[in-house]
Amino acid sequence: GEVIRAFRPSSIHSDGRMDFEIERLAVDPPIFHLHNVLTSRECELLMQSASSMVPAETVTEGDTVSRPNCKVAWLSNPLTQQMAMSIGNLFLSSPIKRNPQTRVEDLQILEY
C-alpha cells in the first residue's frame, strides 16, 4: 500500500522527534499500519503499565462463549496521553480537533 513518512514529538530522542512510516492497508474501512511509531523503551513502559490487567467484559448480545480468558488494562498516563495526541493530530480532521468536546479514550491493552 501507499506509505508516507511522518514524525511525532519524543522526549526520548535528542532532536525531540520520532520518525516513523504510515502504510495504508485498506481504504474502506480505513486501516493503517504505523511502522516504528514506538521506541523499544516506550513499548517496555507500556507493558509494565499493563501488568495489572483485569478480566475483560467479552460477552456481546447473543454471544456467550467468546474469549473467556481475555484480559484488559486501560492506561492513562503522560506517555499514553502524548501518544494519543500525536496520533490524533495525524488522523483527525481540523474541525474535529478544534471541537472542545472531542475526547480520546484511554489506551486499551488486551491479552487474548
Coordinates of C-alpha atoms in Angstrom, one line a residue:
G1 CA 0.0 0.0 0.0
E2 CA 0.8 3.7 0.0
V3 CA 3.5 4.7 2.5
I4 CA 4.2 8.1 3.9
R5 CA 6.9 9.3 6.3
A6 CA 5.7 11.1 9.5
F7 CA 7.1 12.2 12.9
R8 CA 5.8 12.8 16.4
P9 CA 7.2 14.6 19.4
S10 CA 9.5 12.4 21.5
S11 CA 11.3 13.3 24.8
I12 CA 13.5 10.2 24.4
H13 CA 15.3 11.4 21.2
S14 CA 17.9 14.2 21.4
D15 CA 16.3 16.1 18.5
G16 CA 12.8 15.8 20.1
R17 CA 11.2 13.9 17.4
M18 CA 10.4 10.2 16.4
D19 CA 10.3 9.4 12.7
F20 CA 8.1 6.6 11.5
E21 CA 6.1 5.4 8.5
I22 CA 2.4 5.2 7.9
E23 CA 1.2 2.5 5.5
R24 CA -2.4 2.4 4.2
L25 CA -3.6 -1.2 4.2
A26 CA -7.2 -0.5 3.2
V27 CA -9.4 2.4 2.2
D28 CA -12.9 1.1 3.3
P29 CA -12.7 0.7 6.2
P30 CA -9.6 2.9 6.6
I31 CA -6.8 0.7 8.0
F32 CA -3.3 1.9 8.6
H33 CA -0.1 0.3 9.9
L34 CA 2.2 2.7 11.8
H35 CA 5.7 1.3 11.4
N36 CA 8.1 2.0 14.3
V37 CA 5.8 4.6 15.9
L38 CA 7.0 3.5 19.4
T39 CA 10.6 3.1 20.6
S40 CA 11.6 -0.1 22.4
R41 CA 11.7 1.9 25.7
E42 CA 8.1 3.1 25.1
C43 CA 7.0 -0.5 24.4
E44 CA 8.6 -1.6 27.7
L45 CA 6.9 1.2 29.6
L46 CA 3.5 0.2 28.1
M47 CA 4.0 -3.4 29.0
Q48 CA 5.0 -2.5 32.6
S49 CA 2.0 -0.2 32.9
A50 CA -0.3 -3.0 31.7
S51 CA 0.9 -5.6 34.2
S52 CA -2.2 -5.1 36.3
M53 CA -4.7 -6.5 33.7
V54 CA -8.2 -7.5 34.8
P55 CA -10.7 -9.8 33.1
A56 CA -12.4 -8.1 30.2
E57 CA -16.1 -7.9 29.6
T58 CA -16.3 -10.1 26.5
V59 CA -19.9 -11.1 26.2
T60 CA -21.9 -9.3 23.4
E61 CA -25.5 -9.6 22.6
G62 CA -26.3 -13.2 21.7
D63 CA -22.7 -14.4 22.3
T64 CA -22.0 -16.4 25.5
V65 CA -18.7 -18.2 24.7
S66 CA -16.2 -15.8 23.1
R67 CA -12.8 -15.1 24.6
P68 CA -13.4 -16.4 28.2
N69 CA -9.8 -15.7 29.2
C70 CA -9.4 -12.2 27.7
K71 CA -7.8 -9.5 30.0
V72 CA -7.6 -5.7 29.6
A73 CA -5.7 -2.8 31.0
W74 CA -6.9 0.8 30.5
L75 CA -3.9 3.1 30.6
S76 CA -4.0 6.9 31.2
N77 CA -0.6 8.4 31.9
P78 CA 1.7 11.0 30.4
L79 CA 3.1 8.6 27.8
T80 CA -0.3 7.3 26.6
Q81 CA -1.8 10.8 26.5
Q82 CA 1.2 12.1 24.5
M83 CA 0.8 9.2 22.1
A84 CA -3.0 9.8 21.7
M85 CA -2.4 13.5 21.0
S86 CA 0.3 12.8 18.4
I87 CA -1.6 10.1 16.6
G88 CA -4.9 12.0 16.8
N89 CA -3.2 15.0 15.1
L90 CA -2.3 12.8 12.2
F91 CA -5.7 11.2 11.7
L92 CA -8.4 13.6 13.0
S93 CA -9.7 16.4 10.8
S94 CA -9.2 20.0 11.7
P95 CA -12.9 20.6 12.6
I96 CA -12.8 17.6 15.0
K97 CA -9.6 18.7 16.6
R98 CA -11.0 22.2 17.2
N99 CA -14.2 21.0 18.8
P100 CA -13.8 21.4 22.6
Q101 CA -16.0 18.3 23.1
T102 CA -13.6 16.0 21.3
R103 CA -12.2 13.3 23.5
V104 CA -10.0 10.3 23.1
E105 CA -10.4 7.1 25.1
D106 CA -7.6 5.8 27.3
L107 CA -5.3 3.3 25.7
Q108 CA -6.5 -0.3 25.9
I109 CA -4.0 -3.1 26.0
L110 CA -5.6 -6.5 25.5
E111 CA -4.4 -10.1 26.2
Y112 CA -6.2 -12.9 24.5

